[in-house]
Amino acid sequence: MAALIADQATAARERAVWELLAQVPDPEIPVLSIVDLGIVRHVRHGADGRLSIGLTPTYSGCPATEVIRSSVRNALEKHGHAQAAIEEVLSPPWTSDWLTPEAHRKLAAFGIAPPEGAVSSPKQLWRATVVTCPRCGSRATARVSEFGSTPCKAHYQCSACREPFDYFKCL
Amino acid sequence: MSPAVATAARADRALNEALLRYVLRLGDTSLVLGQRLGEWVGHAPTLEEDLGLANLALDLIGQARLLLTYAGEIEGRERDEDALAYLRDAPEFFNLALAEQPNGDFGCTIVRQWLLDAWQLEIYAGLQESTDSRLAAIAAKALKETRYHYRFSSGWLVRLGDGTAESHERVQRAVDQLWRFTSELFAPDEVDERMASAGIAPSLSTAEVRWSAHMDEDLRAATLKRPAAQPYPWHGKRGVHTEHLGYVLAEMQHLQRTYPGARW
Ligand SMILES: [Zn+2]
């Protein structure tokens, strides 16, 4: 019984940390939190009571990685977790499949087309992806450039409303 | 120490040295190629391709950071990614000589990229199964990025090769000029052999067959001719470079050499 109560207390503490991290925005797409992006891999209270947070980078060279680390550090310190360890988790590698449904909704509302479909096979890259225009909903869109303003986005244009937009790539 | 233990310790040390060399080769190739691509920023034919090349550079430098950080840990002499990138001289760099070749025109940059993207594609795919879990994790991550790089470079190769007479001629010339550097990609030396037999790195002969198939398929689509294999006198991965690497390093290292430890 005592063990069960202790487990529940740990789970509640971990939940509180997840909620805290859900307030930390991605520096490049601030409508998304780092939890929405799926880059928080674990929140663990060790047997010694020490808190550890696992973060994974989206792209190897993503310049936001260090900003995110220090925002997480600040958020933890502000809420009494100054001793927490932040670990870099490389495996399994981040995938856009880890974007939450909430993230897809927020991206579209922000004007960025969310990734279309799950990424299961590398061959999928060679098929033409049909991307929906986040402004008018048209499926008649064309890729302007493989690479956009950040590593995670490609540049598209809508043939119906003529507006250019970013597409959050599948990875 | 008993003779058996001493022999085992020597074998461990030798394996560790080979691993260090192998990881530096991968990391240096990504770093130097990324630095080359960075030279295009502000100069590419269109804004979209400028961004594309910069994005490739960013991924490559990110991969280099992961690899060089690991190399520093294997070495155990407290050199971090920055010390390895900024404070080594050309003979201590072990990148493939192809990576350091000058950008030339846009077509030449695309050809260099395509040759190395297809190489990384096969090497990283094999490394995912490495008995070295750190390398396997770095490779699995890098592979996903490399697929986009390869789609970009092979797409441009086809567009330029099967484009105008001018673009065809220029991109064929780049293929002819750079082809001689490709023999180094798959020529195994004792480091490669030790890595392969330890299950750390994939067999280069298997990777070469698959790389070669990508080459044939893309060249055909691009209406370009595959040059004959050529003997190759340089060995970037053994620290023997073409004169171009010195210029790349001079630009890349200038600030850290002049103001050691500078931060901003
Ligand atoms: Zn539209």
CSV table of C-alpha atoms and ligand atoms in Angstrom, one decimal:
chain,number,residue,atom,x,y,z
A,1,MET,CA,0.0,0.0,0.0
A,2,ALA,CA,2.8,2.4,0.9
A,3,ALA,CA,4.6,1.5,-2.3
A,4,LEU,CA,1.4,2.2,-4.3
A,5,ILE,CA,1.0,5.6,-2.7
A,6,ALA,CA,4.6,6.4,-3.4
A,7,ASP,CA,4.1,5.4,-7.0
A,8,GLN,CA,1.1,7.6,-7.3
A,9,ALA,CA,3.0,10.5,-5.8
A,10,THR,CA,5.8,10.0,-8.3
A,11,ALA,CA,3.4,9.8,-11.2
A,12,ALA,CA,1.7,13.0,-10.0
A,13,ARG,CA,5.1,14.8,-9.7
A,14,GLU,CA,6.0,13.7,-13.2
A,15,ARG,CA,2.7,14.8,-14.5
A,16,ALA,CA,3.3,18.3,-13.0
A,17,VAL,CA,6.6,18.4,-14.8
A,18,TRP,CA,5.0,17.5,-18.1
A,19,GLU,CA,2.5,20.3,-17.6
A,20,LEU,CA,5.4,22.7,-16.9
A,21,LEU,CA,7.2,21.6,-20.1
A,22,ALA,CA,4.0,22.0,-22.1
A,23,GLN,CA,4.4,25.7,-21.4
A,24,VAL,CA,7.8,25.9,-23.0
A,25,PRO,CA,7.4,27.2,-26.6
A,26,ASP,CA,9.5,26.1,-29.5
A,27,PRO,CA,11.6,29.1,-30.4
A,28,GLU,CA,11.0,28.8,-34.1
A,29,ILE,CA,7.3,28.0,-34.1
A,30,PRO,CA,6.2,29.5,-30.9
A,31,VAL,CA,2.6,28.4,-31.3
A,32,LEU,CA,3.9,24.9,-30.5
A,33,SER,CA,5.2,23.8,-27.2
A,34,ILE,CA,8.2,21.4,-27.0
A,35,VAL,CA,5.7,18.7,-25.8
A,36,ASP,CA,3.5,19.3,-28.9
A,37,LEU,CA,6.6,18.8,-31.0
A,38,GLY,CA,7.3,15.4,-29.4
A,39,ILE,CA,10.9,16.3,-28.4
A,40,VAL,CA,10.4,15.7,-24.7
A,41,ARG,CA,11.2,12.0,-24.6
A,42,HIS,CA,10.9,11.3,-20.9
A,43,VAL,CA,10.3,12.8,-17.5
A,44,ARG,CA,11.6,10.5,-14.7
A,45,HIS,CA,11.9,10.7,-11.0
A,46,GLY,CA,14.8,8.4,-10.1
A,47,ALA,CA,14.8,6.2,-6.9
A,48,ASP,CA,17.1,8.9,-5.4
A,49,GLY,CA,14.4,11.5,-6.0
A,50,ARG,CA,16.4,13.2,-8.8
A,51,LEU,CA,14.4,14.4,-11.8
A,52,SER,CA,15.7,13.7,-15.3
A,53,ILE,CA,14.3,15.1,-18.5
A,54,GLY,CA,15.1,13.6,-21.9
A,55,LEU,CA,15.2,15.9,-24.9
A,56,THR,CA,15.8,14.9,-28.5
A,57,PRO,CA,16.8,17.3,-31.4
A,58,THR,CA,14.5,17.5,-34.4
A,59,TYR,CA,17.3,17.8,-36.9
A,60,SER,CA,21.0,17.2,-36.1
A,61,GLY,CA,21.9,20.8,-36.8
A,62,CYS,CA,18.7,22.5,-35.5
A,63,PRO,CA,19.9,25.8,-34.0
A,64,ALA,CA,16.9,25.8,-31.7
A,65,THR,CA,18.2,22.9,-29.7
A,66,GLU,CA,20.4,24.9,-27.4
A,67,VAL,CA,17.7,27.6,-26.9
A,68,ILE,CA,15.3,24.9,-26.0
A,69,ARG,CA,17.7,23.4,-23.5
A,70,SER,CA,18.2,26.7,-21.7
A,71,SER,CA,14.4,27.4,-21.7
A,72,VAL,CA,13.8,24.1,-20.1
A,73,ARG,CA,16.5,24.7,-17.6
A,74,ASN,CA,14.9,28.1,-16.7
A,75,ALA,CA,11.4,26.7,-16.4
A,76,LEU,CA,12.7,23.9,-14.1
A,77,GLU,CA,14.7,26.2,-11.9
A,78,LYS,CA,11.8,28.6,-11.5
A,79,HIS,CA,9.7,25.7,-10.3
A,80,GLY,CA,12.1,24.3,-7.8
A,81,HIS,CA,13.8,21.7,-9.9
A,82,ALA,CA,17.2,23.2,-10.1
A,83,GLN,CA,18.9,19.8,-9.6
A,84,ALA,CA,17.1,18.2,-12.6
A,85,ALA,CA,19.3,16.6,-15.2
A,86,ILE,CA,18.6,17.3,-18.8
A,87,GLU,CA,19.7,14.4,-21.1
A,88,GLU,CA,20.1,14.3,-24.8
A,89,VAL,CA,18.4,11.3,-26.3
A,90,LEU,CA,19.4,10.5,-29.9
A,91,SER,CA,17.8,7.1,-30.3
A,92,PRO,CA,15.2,6.5,-31.6
A,93,PRO,CA,15.6,9.5,-33.8
A,94,TRP,CA,12.9,12.2,-33.8
A,95,THR,CA,10.1,11.8,-36.3
A,96,SER,CA,7.4,14.1,-37.4
A,97,ASP,CA,5.0,11.3,-36.5
A,98,TRP,CA,5.5,12.4,-32.8
A,99,LEU,CA,3.8,15.7,-33.4
A,100,THR,CA,0.6,15.5,-31.4
A,101,PRO,CA,-2.9,16.0,-33.0
A,102,GLU,CA,-3.0,19.2,-31.1
A,103,ALA,CA,0.2,20.3,-32.9
A,104,HIS,CA,-1.3,19.6,-36.3
A,105,ARG,CA,-4.3,21.7,-35.4
A,106,LYS,CA,-2.1,24.6,-34.1
A,107,LEU,CA,0.2,24.5,-37.1
A,108,ALA,CA,-2.7,24.8,-39.6
A,109,ALA,CA,-4.2,27.6,-37.6
A,110,PHE,CA,-0.8,29.4,-37.6
A,111,GLY,CA,-0.6,29.1,-41.4
A,112,ILE,CA,1.9,26.2,-41.6
A,113,ALA,CA,0.6,23.0,-43.4
A,114,PRO,CA,1.2,20.1,-41.0
A,115,PRO,CA,3.0,17.0,-42.2
A,116,GLU,CA,0.8,14.8,-44.4
A,117,GLY,CA,0.7,11.2,-43.3
A,118,ALA,CA,3.1,9.1,-41.2
A,119,VAL,CA,6.6,8.4,-42.3
A,120,SER,CA,7.1,4.7,-42.4
A,121,SER,CA,9.3,4.2,-45.4
A,122,PRO,CA,12.1,6.1,-47.0
A,123,LYS,CA,10.5,5.5,-50.4
A,124,GLN,CA,7.7,7.7,-49.3
A,125,LEU,CA,9.9,10.7,-50.0
A,126,TRP,CA,10.0,10.0,-53.7
A,127,ARG,CA,6.2,10.1,-54.0
A,128,ALA,CA,4.7,13.5,-54.7
A,129,THR,CA,3.1,14.6,-51.4
A,130,VAL,CA,-0.2,16.4,-51.7
A,131,VAL,CA,-0.2,19.2,-49.3
A,132,THR,CA,-3.3,21.1,-48.2
A,133,CYS,CA,-3.2,24.9,-48.3
A,134,PRO,CA,-3.5,26.1,-44.7
A,135,ARG,CA,-5.3,29.3,-45.8
A,136,CYS,CA,-8.0,28.1,-48.2
A,137,GLY,CA,-7.9,24.4,-47.9
A,138,SER,CA,-7.2,23.7,-51.5
A,139,ARG,CA,-5.3,20.6,-52.4
A,140,ALA,CA,-4.0,22.2,-55.6
A,141,THR,CA,-0.6,23.3,-54.2
A,142,ALA,CA,3.0,23.0,-55.6
A,143,ARG,CA,6.3,22.7,-53.9
A,144,VAL,CA,8.5,25.8,-54.6
A,145,SER,CA,11.5,24.6,-52.6
A,146,GLU,CA,12.6,21.5,-50.7
A,147,PHE,CA,13.9,23.7,-48.0
A,148,GLY,CA,12.3,26.6,-46.2
A,149,SER,CA,13.1,29.1,-43.5
A,150,THR,CA,14.0,26.4,-41.0
A,151,PRO,CA,15.3,22.8,-41.5
A,152,CYS,CA,11.9,21.3,-40.6
A,153,LYS,CA,9.9,23.2,-43.3
A,154,ALA,CA,9.6,23.2,-47.1
A,155,HIS,CA,8.2,26.1,-49.2
A,156,TYR,CA,4.9,25.7,-51.1
A,157,GLN,CA,2.5,27.8,-53.0
A,158,CYS,CA,-1.2,27.4,-53.4
A,159,SER,CA,-2.6,27.4,-57.0
A,160,ALA,CA,-6.1,28.4,-55.8
A,161,CYS,CA,-5.4,31.4,-53.5
A,162,ARG,CA,-1.9,32.0,-54.8
A,163,GLU,CA,-0.5,32.4,-51.3
A,164,PRO,CA,2.9,31.0,-50.5
A,165,PHE,CA,3.1,28.9,-47.3
A,166,ASP,CA,5.4,26.7,-45.2
A,167,TYR,CA,4.9,23.0,-45.1
A,168,PHE,CA,6.2,21.1,-42.0
A,169,LYS,CA,8.1,18.2,-43.6
A,170,CYS,CA,7.7,14.6,-42.8
A,171,LEU,CA,10.9,13.2,-41.2
B,1,MET,CA,50.1,-7.8,-16.2
B,2,SER,CA,49.9,-11.3,-17.8
B,3,PRO,CA,50.9,-11.7,-21.4
B,4,ALA,CA,47.3,-12.5,-22.4
B,5,VAL,CA,45.9,-9.4,-20.6
B,6,ALA,CA,48.6,-7.3,-22.2
B,7,THR,CA,47.7,-8.6,-25.6
B,8,ALA,CA,44.0,-7.9,-25.0
B,9,ALA,CA,44.8,-4.4,-23.8
B,10,ARG,CA,46.9,-3.8,-26.9
B,11,ALA,CA,44.1,-5.0,-29.1
B,12,ASP,CA,41.6,-2.8,-27.3
B,13,ARG,CA,43.8,0.2,-27.8
B,14,ALA,CA,44.3,-0.6,-31.4
B,15,LEU,CA,40.5,-0.9,-31.9
B,16,ASN,CA,40.0,2.3,-30.1
B,17,GLU,CA,42.5,4.2,-32.3
B,18,ALA,CA,40.8,2.8,-35.4
B,19,LEU,CA,37.4,3.8,-34.1
B,20,LEU,CA,38.7,7.3,-33.4
B,21,ARG,CA,40.1,7.6,-36.9
B,22,TYR,CA,36.9,6.3,-38.4
B,23,VAL,CA,34.6,8.7,-36.6
B,24,LEU,CA,36.9,11.6,-37.5
B,25,ARG,CA,36.7,10.6,-41.2
B,26,LEU,CA,32.9,10.7,-41.0
B,27,GLY,CA,32.8,13.9,-38.9
B,28,ASP,CA,35.4,15.8,-41.0
B,29,THR,CA,33.7,14.9,-44.3
B,30,SER,CA,30.4,16.3,-43.0
B,31,LEU,CA,32.1,19.4,-41.5
B,32,VAL,CA,34.2,20.3,-44.6
B,33,LEU,CA,31.3,19.7,-47.0
B,34,GLY,CA,29.0,21.8,-44.8
B,35,GLN,CA,31.6,24.6,-44.7
B,36,ARG,CA,31.9,24.5,-48.5
B,37,LEU,CA,28.1,24.7,-48.9
B,38,GLY,CA,28.1,27.7,-46.5
B,39,GLU,CA,30.2,29.6,-49.1
B,40,TRP,CA,27.0,29.7,-51.2
B,41,VAL,CA,25.0,31.7,-48.8
B,42,GLY,CA,24.0,34.9,-50.5
B,43,HIS,CA,25.3,33.7,-53.9
B,44,ALA,CA,23.1,30.8,-55.1
B,45,PRO,CA,21.1,31.2,-58.4
B,46,THR,CA,17.8,31.8,-56.6
B,47,LEU,CA,16.7,32.5,-53.1
B,48,GLU,CA,15.1,29.0,-52.8
B,49,GLU,CA,18.3,27.2,-53.7
B,50,ASP,CA,20.3,29.5,-51.5
B,51,LEU,CA,18.1,28.4,-48.6
B,52,GLY,CA,18.3,24.8,-49.8
B,53,LEU,CA,22.1,24.8,-49.7
B,54,ALA,CA,22.2,26.5,-46.4
B,55,ASN,CA,19.8,23.9,-44.9
B,56,LEU,CA,22.0,21.1,-46.2
B,57,ALA,CA,25.0,22.8,-44.6
B,58,LEU,CA,23.2,23.1,-41.3
B,59,ASP,CA,22.3,19.4,-41.3
B,60,LEU,CA,25.9,18.5,-42.2
B,61,ILE,CA,27.4,20.7,-39.5
B,62,GLY,CA,25.0,19.3,-37.0
B,63,GLN,CA,26.1,15.7,-37.9
B,64,ALA,CA,29.7,16.8,-37.6
B,65,ARG,CA,29.0,18.2,-34.1
B,66,LEU,CA,27.6,14.9,-33.0
B,67,LEU,CA,30.5,12.9,-34.6
B,68,LEU,CA,33.3,15.2,-33.4
B,69,THR,CA,31.9,15.3,-29.9
B,70,TYR,CA,32.0,11.5,-29.9
B,71,ALA,CA,35.5,11.5,-31.4
B,72,GLY,CA,36.7,13.7,-28.6
B,73,GLU,CA,35.3,11.3,-26.0
B,74,ILE,CA,36.9,8.3,-27.7
B,75,GLU,CA,40.2,10.2,-27.8
B,76,GLY,CA,40.0,11.1,-24.1
B,77,ARG,CA,42.2,14.1,-24.3
B,78,GLU,CA,39.4,16.6,-23.3
B,79,ARG,CA,39.1,18.0,-26.9
B,80,ASP,CA,35.5,18.9,-27.6
B,81,GLU,CA,33.8,19.5,-31.0
B,82,ASP,CA,35.1,23.1,-31.2
B,83,ALA,CA,38.7,22.1,-30.4
B,84,LEU,CA,38.6,19.4,-33.0
B,85,ALA,CA,37.0,21.7,-35.7
B,86,TYR,CA,39.0,24.8,-35.1
B,87,LEU,CA,42.4,23.8,-33.8
B,88,ARG,CA,43.6,21.0,-36.0
B,89,ASP,CA,45.7,21.5,-39.1
B,90,ALA,CA,45.1,20.0,-42.5
B,91,PRO,CA,47.1,16.8,-42.0
B,92,GLU,CA,45.0,16.0,-38.9
B,93,PHE,CA,41.8,16.3,-40.9
B,94,PHE,CA,40.6,12.9,-42.4
B,95,ASN,CA,37.7,13.9,-44.6
B,96,LEU,CA,37.3,12.5,-48.1
B,97,ALA,CA,39.1,14.7,-50.6
B,98,LEU,CA,35.9,15.0,-52.6
B,99,ALA,CA,34.3,17.1,-49.8
B,100,GLU,CA,37.0,19.8,-50.0
B,101,GLN,CA,36.9,20.3,-53.7
B,102,PRO,CA,35.9,23.9,-54.7
B,103,ASN,CA,32.3,24.8,-55.3
B,104,GLY,CA,32.8,25.7,-59.0
B,105,ASP,CA,29.5,26.6,-60.6
B,106,PHE,CA,26.1,25.5,-59.2
B,107,GLY,CA,26.2,22.3,-61.3
B,108,CYS,CA,29.6,21.4,-59.9
B,109,THR,CA,28.3,21.9,-56.4
B,110,ILE,CA,25.3,19.7,-57.2
B,111,VAL,CA,27.5,16.9,-58.6
B,112,ARG,CA,29.8,16.9,-55.6
B,113,GLN,CA,26.8,16.9,-53.3
B,114,TRP,CA,25.1,14.1,-55.2
B,115,LEU,CA,28.2,11.9,-55.2
B,116,LEU,CA,28.6,12.3,-51.4
B,117,ASP,CA,24.8,12.2,-50.6
B,118,ALA,CA,24.6,8.8,-52.2
B,119,TRP,CA,27.7,7.7,-50.3
B,120,GLN,CA,26.4,8.9,-47.0
B,121,LEU,CA,23.0,7.3,-47.7
B,122,GLU,CA,24.6,3.9,-47.9
B,123,ILE,CA,27.2,4.4,-45.1
B,124,TYR,CA,24.6,5.7,-42.7
B,125,ALA,CA,22.1,3.0,-43.6
B,126,GLY,CA,24.8,0.4,-42.8
B,127,LEU,CA,25.9,2.1,-39.6
B,128,GLN,CA,22.4,1.9,-38.2
B,129,GLU,CA,23.2,-1.7,-37.5
B,130,SER,CA,26.6,-0.9,-36.0
B,131,THR,CA,27.7,-2.7,-32.8
B,132,ASP,CA,28.6,0.7,-31.6
B,133,SER,CA,25.3,2.1,-30.3
B,134,ARG,CA,26.4,5.7,-30.3
B,135,LEU,CA,27.4,5.6,-34.0
B,136,ALA,CA,24.2,3.7,-34.8
B,137,ALA,CA,22.1,6.4,-33.1
B,138,ILE,CA,23.9,9.2,-34.9
B,139,ALA,CA,23.6,7.4,-38.2
B,140,ALA,CA,19.9,6.7,-37.8
B,141,LYS,CA,19.3,10.4,-37.3
B,142,ALA,CA,21.6,11.6,-40.0
B,143,LEU,CA,20.1,9.1,-42.5
B,144,LYS,CA,16.7,10.7,-42.4
B,145,GLU,CA,18.3,14.1,-43.3
B,146,THR,CA,20.5,12.6,-45.9
B,147,ARG,CA,17.5,11.2,-47.8
B,148,TYR,CA,16.2,14.8,-48.3
B,149,HIS,CA,19.7,15.9,-49.4
B,150,TYR,CA,19.9,13.1,-51.9
B,151,ARG,CA,16.4,13.9,-53.3
B,152,PHE,CA,17.5,17.6,-53.6
B,153,SER,CA,20.9,16.8,-55.3
B,154,SER,CA,19.7,14.0,-57.6
B,155,GLY,CA,16.7,16.1,-58.6
B,156,TRP,CA,18.9,18.9,-59.6
B,157,LEU,CA,21.3,16.6,-61.4
B,158,VAL,CA,18.5,15.4,-63.6
B,159,ARG,CA,17.2,18.9,-64.2
B,160,LEU,CA,20.6,20.2,-65.2
B,161,GLY,CA,21.7,17.1,-67.2
B,162,ASP,CA,18.4,16.8,-69.0
B,163,GLY,CA,18.0,20.6,-69.3
B,164,THR,CA,19.5,22.9,-71.9
B,165,ALA,CA,22.6,22.1,-74.0
B,166,GLU,CA,24.6,24.5,-71.8
B,167,SER,CA,23.5,23.0,-68.5
B,168,HIS,CA,24.0,19.5,-69.8
B,169,GLU,CA,27.5,20.3,-71.0
B,170,ARG,CA,28.5,22.0,-67.7
B,171,VAL,CA,27.2,19.3,-65.4
B,172,GLN,CA,28.8,16.5,-67.6
B,173,ARG,CA,32.1,18.4,-67.2
B,174,ALA,CA,31.7,18.5,-63.5
B,175,VAL,CA,30.9,14.7,-63.4
B,176,ASP,CA,34.0,14.1,-65.5
B,177,GLN,CA,36.2,16.3,-63.3
B,178,LEU,CA,35.0,15.0,-59.9
B,179,TRP,CA,34.7,11.3,-60.8
B,180,ARG,CA,38.4,10.6,-60.0
B,181,PHE,CA,37.8,11.5,-56.3
B,182,THR,CA,35.1,8.8,-56.0
B,183,SER,CA,37.6,5.9,-55.8
B,184,GLU,CA,38.5,7.0,-52.3
B,185,LEU,CA,35.0,6.6,-51.1
B,186,PHE,CA,35.1,2.8,-51.2
B,187,ALA,CA,38.8,1.9,-51.1
B,188,PRO,CA,39.2,0.2,-47.8
B,189,ASP,CA,42.3,0.6,-45.7
B,190,GLU,CA,43.2,-1.0,-42.4
B,191,VAL,CA,40.9,1.3,-40.5
B,192,ASP,CA,37.9,0.3,-42.6
B,193,GLU,CA,38.8,-3.3,-42.4
B,194,ARG,CA,39.1,-3.3,-38.6
B,195,MET,CA,35.8,-1.5,-38.3
B,196,ALA,CA,34.0,-3.9,-40.6
B,197,SER,CA,35.4,-7.0,-38.9
B,198,ALA,CA,34.3,-5.6,-35.5
B,199,GLY,CA,30.8,-5.0,-36.9
B,200,ILE,CA,31.2,-1.3,-36.2
B,201,ALA,CA,31.1,-0.2,-39.9
B,202,PRO,CA,29.4,-1.7,-42.9
B,203,SER,CA,31.4,-3.4,-45.6
B,204,LEU,CA,32.5,-0.9,-48.2
B,205,SER,CA,32.2,-3.3,-51.0
B,206,THR,CA,28.5,-3.8,-50.3
B,207,ALA,CA,28.0,-0.1,-50.0
B,208,GLU,CA,29.8,0.5,-53.3
B,209,VAL,CA,27.5,-1.8,-55.2
B,210,ARG,CA,24.5,0.1,-54.0
B,211,TRP,CA,26.1,3.5,-54.5
B,212,SER,CA,27.0,2.5,-58.0
B,213,ALA,CA,23.4,1.5,-58.8
B,214,HIS,CA,22.3,5.0,-57.6
B,215,MET,CA,24.9,6.5,-59.9
B,216,ASP,CA,23.8,4.6,-63.0
B,217,GLU,CA,20.1,5.2,-62.4
B,218,ASP,CA,20.5,8.9,-61.9
B,219,LEU,CA,23.0,9.4,-64.7
B,220,ARG,CA,20.6,7.7,-67.1
B,221,ALA,CA,17.7,9.9,-66.0
B,222,ALA,CA,20.0,12.9,-66.4
B,223,THR,CA,21.2,11.8,-69.9
B,224,LEU,CA,24.7,11.9,-68.6
B,225,LYS,CA,27.7,9.6,-69.2
B,226,ARG,CA,29.4,7.7,-66.5
B,227,PRO,CA,33.2,8.2,-66.7
B,228,ALA,CA,35.6,5.3,-66.5
B,229,ALA,CA,37.0,4.5,-63.0
B,230,GLN,CA,40.3,6.4,-62.5
B,231,PRO,CA,43.3,5.8,-60.4
B,232,TYR,CA,43.4,8.3,-57.6
B,233,PRO,CA,46.6,9.7,-56.0
B,234,TRP,CA,45.2,11.5,-53.0
B,235,HIS,CA,44.1,10.1,-49.7
B,236,GLY,CA,42.1,12.6,-47.7
B,237,LYS,CA,41.0,10.0,-45.2
B,238,ARG,CA,44.7,9.4,-44.4
B,239,GLY,CA,45.3,13.1,-43.9
B,240,VAL,CA,46.8,13.7,-47.3
B,241,HIS,CA,44.8,16.4,-48.9
B,242,THR,CA,44.5,18.5,-52.1
B,243,GLU,CA,45.7,22.1,-51.7
B,244,HIS,CA,42.1,23.2,-51.3
B,245,LEU,CA,41.6,22.1,-47.8
B,246,GLY,CA,44.1,24.6,-46.4
B,247,TYR,CA,42.0,27.5,-47.8
B,248,VAL,CA,38.8,26.0,-46.3
B,249,LEU,CA,40.4,25.7,-42.9
B,250,ALA,CA,42.0,29.1,-43.0
B,251,GLU,CA,38.5,30.7,-43.4
B,252,MET,CA,36.8,28.4,-41.0
B,253,GLN,CA,39.4,28.6,-38.2
B,254,HIS,CA,40.6,32.2,-38.6
B,255,LEU,CA,38.5,33.6,-35.8
B,256,GLN,CA,39.2,30.9,-33.2
B,257,ARG,CA,42.9,30.9,-34.0
B,258,THR,CA,43.1,34.7,-33.7
B,259,TYR,CA,41.0,35.1,-30.6
B,260,PRO,CA,41.2,31.7,-28.9
B,261,GLY,CA,38.0,30.9,-26.9
B,262,ALA,CA,36.1,33.9,-28.4
B,263,ARG,CA,32.3,33.7,-27.7
B,264,TRP,CA,29.5,35.9,-28.7
C,1,ZN,ZN,-4.8,28.4,-50.8
